[in-house]
Amino acid sequence: MKDDAGPVDPGGESPASPPEFPSQSAAETSSQTRQLRFTGDGREYFRIWIVNVALTLLTLGIYSAWAKVRARRYLYGNVWLGDDAFDYTANPVAILRGRVVLLLVLVPVSLAQRVSILYYYAALLVLMPLVPWVVVRARSFHMRNSRHRSLAFDFSGRYWDAAVWYPLSWAASIVTLGLVRPLTVFGRDRFLVTESSFGNRTFGFTGRPGPYYRMYVITAVVVGVLYVGGVFFVLLVVVGRSMATGADPGTAAPDMGAFMIGTLAIVGLVMLFVAAYLRTRLLCYRWNSSRLGGNEFSLTLSFPTMLWLYASNAAAIVTTFGLFIPFARIRFLRYVVGEFRVLQREDPDAYEAGDRQSVGATGAEAAGEFGLEIGI
Amino acid sequence: MNAVACRYYDGKSSRRKAAALTFTDAGDLIVDGAELEERLVYRDVRIPNRVADTPRFIHLPDGAVCEVQDNDALDELRVRLRRDDPEPRRDRFWRLVHRLDSTWRGAAAALAVVATVMYSFTRWGAPAVASLVVATTPQEAEALLGQNGLNLLRQLEVLETSALEPNRRNDLLAAFEEMKREAGVEHADLQFYSLGAPNAFALPGGTVVVTDELVEFAEHDEEIIAVLAHELGHVEGRHVLRSMAQRSTLLALWTAVTGDVSLAALSVLGPDQLIAQSYSRDFERAADEFAADYLLRAGVSPTRLGDILERLERESGTGSFPTWLSSHPAAADRARSAMERAGDRDEPGP
């Protein structure tokens, strides 16, 4: 679901006029709050998704780039600020090229793993310097291909800044046992927001490190309790069952199944909490601290609702063998997009185009592959 | 000629102007309207393909953008203007895609394609890929995997040190060595542990674990030999590794299709169990065959395997499990097929 939170993109400016091709007058600039609208429909998106999957399978994966653009165009085209929808303009050929390059990098790495685990770690170390590059390219590609009222978003972060907030800050988090993690996430968010722009205007960031520490402390406590309690419970069940188990000479070790399922359940619970609490709060805080000129943003998502959305979506995806995925995306976006508000103080007509050049999609595809996508 | 209403952006600012759009006979695009200073003509314009009923943004060569919300009117206009000229192949393809994904019939056809491909891949593709993976995985890597699993089981005290008499153990070890030599299986070793229940299993890398309780449960040494032969069959086929490879291949395919590892993992969670069971039944059958072949050569009746399995099943009461849910073919089935096999082979030659 994360990568398709894309359409919740920053800074759309909307006219204060009724729909149906109104003529614009620049006079309407008094401040007002506007809500994003999401008009996507689960059944409609399911049809697009299943045809995409079928064509991707029939073309041995080549169509996947066109499929991605088509799905995104559907989602973006159903996010409205006032009576203006968003536009996704990525070139499928660029995405395909990115995927091919990615494959050329990843296949040797996984082959290295087959030869020796040492080669594998060596390969990962060699790839590390590419991470900041991937981050910058991914975000640029994503932003430059997102448009509102014909103007593109942009991202102008540079390699060394990304290097600080990605690989180097990971290292710092490990060395300090996670103590500086909230600080580095704060820095990363500020980097991502302040290097972003819409047209010729740059986003501003008013966040402070304090709230990040609060979010991470709460998360650490809850995850710790879940983990300790869960492991204790699983051990109890596994040991209990192995005492009473019947015989079954077979390939699998006894009760490894129960153990695996128990471990998976704990991991699932932790992931559920992290998604519904930490990731949600981070997303809200980042938006609530963002500015575009005089415009402010407000995003308030409730923990119980997010928990319910994630849990019910996951359960439905499991029981339908994945066929629920498109419905899950739509449900998710309908809630998140619907809660997004823009406090408009600027004339929506007054934005001007920025300078731009085209960006290859290799970074974007690599970012998706490594789960780096930041989908603002 | 009818024109289509559009919103015109000059590409320099977010200001929009109401306009109307139409095409000339030559296929040039004309934007005109009271709010525009002049009539604009563009050549070689690509109209984006239609996605459901979302607005279409026509990006013009000079950076200007025309937004059209009335998709039907735009399509109709293009069809009318094309007259007898053949539709460009690209446009025809996207019109077909739109027809597929805007109707339930099209979606049903797509679903049928997906189901067929996924089924065929599960049935034939994944096992073929797994064979390749198994063939290229070094023995040491596999052994490491098995060793990790064994260590975990011992750390958790699921498996405890065997209390079998050394003599008994040495006899069985000797029989196992003999079996390995006879069957030509190189990487295999036998270990005894106490588990609290009669059991035997093969780990990746060739370690066969037999529990004290199984040794005591057997009514005849030949029954233990039969179980060992079955497990050696799993070792010979590298079944654990093969099963892991088959299942991760499916996950990889679904990840490629959905473009998201976590969504793919959720999707295959359900089918994975069914698929794993079905693969596993194939493996059990293969191991049974391996065991029966060996036992016949060693002058042991293959029915010994069926005997002990049937008694174990009675003991643990899993006999009522439907076959398709169980990872093991019902013991009665296996006893029967072992007997049939023995019957075939034991027929005295002329």
PDB file of N, CA and C in Angstrom, chain A residues 239-247 254-255, chain B residues 157-162 193-199 201 210-214 216:
ATOM      1  N   VAL A 239       6.684 -25.901  23.383  1.00  0.00           N
ATOM      2  CA  VAL A 239       7.169 -26.933  24.304  1.00  0.00           C
ATOM      3  C   VAL A 239       6.001 -27.811  24.735  1.00  0.00           C
ATOM      4  N   GLY A 240       4.875 -27.184  25.040  1.00  0.00           N
ATOM      5  CA  GLY A 240       3.702 -27.945  25.447  1.00  0.00           C
ATOM      6  C   GLY A 240       3.283 -28.935  24.377  1.00  0.00           C
ATOM      7  N   ARG A 241       3.274 -28.472  23.122  1.00  0.00           N
ATOM      8  CA  ARG A 241       2.809 -29.364  22.067  1.00  0.00           C
ATOM      9  C   ARG A 241       3.790 -30.476  21.779  1.00  0.00           C
ATOM     10  N   SER A 242       5.086 -30.179  21.885  1.00  0.00           N
ATOM     11  CA  SER A 242       6.050 -31.218  21.538  1.00  0.00           C
ATOM     12  C   SER A 242       6.012 -32.340  22.566  1.00  0.00           C
ATOM     13  N   MET A 243       5.546 -32.024  23.781  1.00  0.00           N
ATOM     14  CA  MET A 243       5.398 -33.070  24.797  1.00  0.00           C
ATOM     15  C   MET A 243       4.259 -34.013  24.401  1.00  0.00           C
ATOM     16  N   ALA A 244       3.205 -33.412  23.852  1.00  0.00           N
ATOM     17  CA  ALA A 244       1.988 -34.193  23.632  1.00  0.00           C
ATOM     18  C   ALA A 244       1.848 -34.664  22.190  1.00  0.00           C
ATOM     19  N   THR A 245       2.855 -34.332  21.359  1.00  0.00           N
ATOM     20  CA  THR A 245       2.640 -34.520  19.926  1.00  0.00           C
ATOM     21  C   THR A 245       2.588 -35.985  19.505  1.00  0.00           C
ATOM     22  N   GLY A 246       1.888 -36.218  18.444  1.00  0.00           N
ATOM     23  CA  GLY A 246       1.832 -37.556  17.878  1.00  0.00           C
ATOM     24  C   GLY A 246       3.002 -37.747  16.928  1.00  0.00           C
ATOM     25  N   ALA A 247       3.132 -38.927  16.431  1.00  0.00           N
ATOM     26  CA  ALA A 247       4.277 -39.211  15.586  1.00  0.00           C
ATOM     27  C   ALA A 247       3.934 -38.991  14.134  1.00  0.00           C
ATOM     28  N   PRO A 254       9.750 -31.620  13.935  1.00  0.00           N
ATOM     29  CA  PRO A 254       8.532 -31.547  14.717  1.00  0.00           C
ATOM     30  C   PRO A 254       8.322 -30.139  15.255  1.00  0.00           C
ATOM     31  N   ASP A 255       7.134 -29.660  15.127  1.00  0.00           N
ATOM     32  CA  ASP A 255       6.736 -28.390  15.709  1.00  0.00           C
ATOM     33  C   ASP A 255       7.545 -27.193  15.244  1.00  0.00           C
TER      34      ASP A 255
ATOM     35  N   GLU B 157      15.355 -26.878  23.416  1.00  0.00           N
ATOM     36  CA  GLU B 157      15.129 -28.105  24.169  1.00  0.00           C
ATOM     37  C   GLU B 157      13.921 -28.870  23.661  1.00  0.00           C
ATOM     38  N   VAL B 158      13.632 -28.705  22.375  1.00  0.00           N
ATOM     39  CA  VAL B 158      12.636 -29.564  21.748  1.00  0.00           C
ATOM     40  C   VAL B 158      13.276 -30.940  21.569  1.00  0.00           C
ATOM     41  N   LEU B 159      14.543 -30.935  21.152  1.00  0.00           N
ATOM     42  CA  LEU B 159      15.307 -32.178  21.030  1.00  0.00           C
ATOM     43  C   LEU B 159      16.287 -32.260  22.197  1.00  0.00           C
ATOM     44  N   GLU B 160      16.296 -33.423  22.862  1.00  0.00           N
ATOM     45  CA  GLU B 160      17.255 -33.579  23.946  1.00  0.00           C
ATOM     46  C   GLU B 160      18.152 -34.769  23.675  1.00  0.00           C
ATOM     47  N   THR B 161      19.261 -34.834  24.409  1.00  0.00           N
ATOM     48  CA  THR B 161      20.261 -35.874  24.166  1.00  0.00           C
ATOM     49  C   THR B 161      19.635 -37.262  24.280  1.00  0.00           C
ATOM     50  N   SER B 162      20.040 -38.102  23.356  1.00  0.00           N
ATOM     51  CA  SER B 162      19.480 -39.451  23.309  1.00  0.00           C
ATOM     52  C   SER B 162      19.939 -40.281  24.509  1.00  0.00           C
ATOM     53  N   TYR B 193      17.986 -38.470  19.001  1.00  0.00           N
ATOM     54  CA  TYR B 193      17.613 -37.510  20.046  1.00  0.00           C
ATOM     55  C   TYR B 193      16.373 -37.999  20.742  1.00  0.00           C
ATOM     56  N   SER B 194      16.147 -37.430  21.913  1.00  0.00           N
ATOM     57  CA  SER B 194      14.902 -37.726  22.605  1.00  0.00           C
ATOM     58  C   SER B 194      13.956 -36.543  22.391  1.00  0.00           C
ATOM     59  N   LEU B 195      12.715 -36.824  22.018  1.00  0.00           N
ATOM     60  CA  LEU B 195      11.762 -35.764  21.680  1.00  0.00           C
ATOM     61  C   LEU B 195      10.499 -35.857  22.525  1.00  0.00           C
ATOM     62  N   GLY B 196      10.268 -37.027  23.101  1.00  0.00           N
ATOM     63  CA  GLY B 196       9.021 -37.217  23.838  1.00  0.00           C
ATOM     64  C   GLY B 196       7.965 -37.890  23.006  1.00  0.00           C
ATOM     65  N   ALA B 197       8.269 -38.156  21.734  1.00  0.00           N
ATOM     66  CA  ALA B 197       7.290 -38.808  20.869  1.00  0.00           C
ATOM     67  C   ALA B 197       8.048 -39.556  19.778  1.00  0.00           C
ATOM     68  N   PRO B 198       7.495 -40.664  19.268  1.00  0.00           N
ATOM     69  CA  PRO B 198       8.156 -41.371  18.175  1.00  0.00           C
ATOM     70  C   PRO B 198       8.133 -40.525  16.919  1.00  0.00           C
ATOM     71  N   ASN B 199       9.297 -40.274  16.340  1.00  0.00           N
ATOM     72  CA  ASN B 199       9.345 -39.460  15.130  1.00  0.00           C
ATOM     73  C   ASN B 199      10.671 -39.664  14.418  1.00  0.00           C
ATOM     74  N   PHE B 201      12.860 -37.576  11.001  1.00  0.00           N
ATOM     75  CA  PHE B 201      12.775 -36.578   9.935  1.00  0.00           C
ATOM     76  C   PHE B 201      14.145 -36.307   9.353  1.00  0.00           C
ATOM     77  N   VAL B 210      16.393 -39.514  14.280  1.00  0.00           N
ATOM     78  CA  VAL B 210      15.457 -40.540  14.730  1.00  0.00           C
ATOM     79  C   VAL B 210      15.336 -40.393  16.243  1.00  0.00           C
ATOM     80  N   THR B 211      14.113 -40.444  16.747  1.00  0.00           N
ATOM     81  CA  THR B 211      13.953 -40.252  18.189  1.00  0.00           C
ATOM     82  C   THR B 211      14.017 -41.594  18.924  1.00  0.00           C
ATOM     83  N   ASP B 212      14.478 -41.504  20.162  1.00  0.00           N
ATOM     84  CA  ASP B 212      14.537 -42.699  21.025  1.00  0.00           C
ATOM     85  C   ASP B 212      13.183 -43.387  21.043  1.00  0.00           C
ATOM     86  N   GLU B 213      12.143 -42.569  21.112  1.00  0.00           N
ATOM     87  CA  GLU B 213      10.799 -43.103  21.254  1.00  0.00           C
ATOM     88  C   GLU B 213      10.410 -43.939  20.040  1.00  0.00           C
ATOM     89  N   LEU B 214      10.919 -43.550  18.853  1.00  0.00           N
ATOM     90  CA  LEU B 214      10.607 -44.347  17.661  1.00  0.00           C
ATOM     91  C   LEU B 214      11.300 -45.698  17.727  1.00  0.00           C
ATOM     92  N   GLU B 216      12.089 -47.308  20.312  1.00  0.00           N
ATOM     93  CA  GLU B 216      11.376 -48.161  21.277  1.00  0.00           C
ATOM     94  C   GLU B 216      10.007 -48.583  20.760  1.00  0.00           C
TER      95      GLU B 216
END
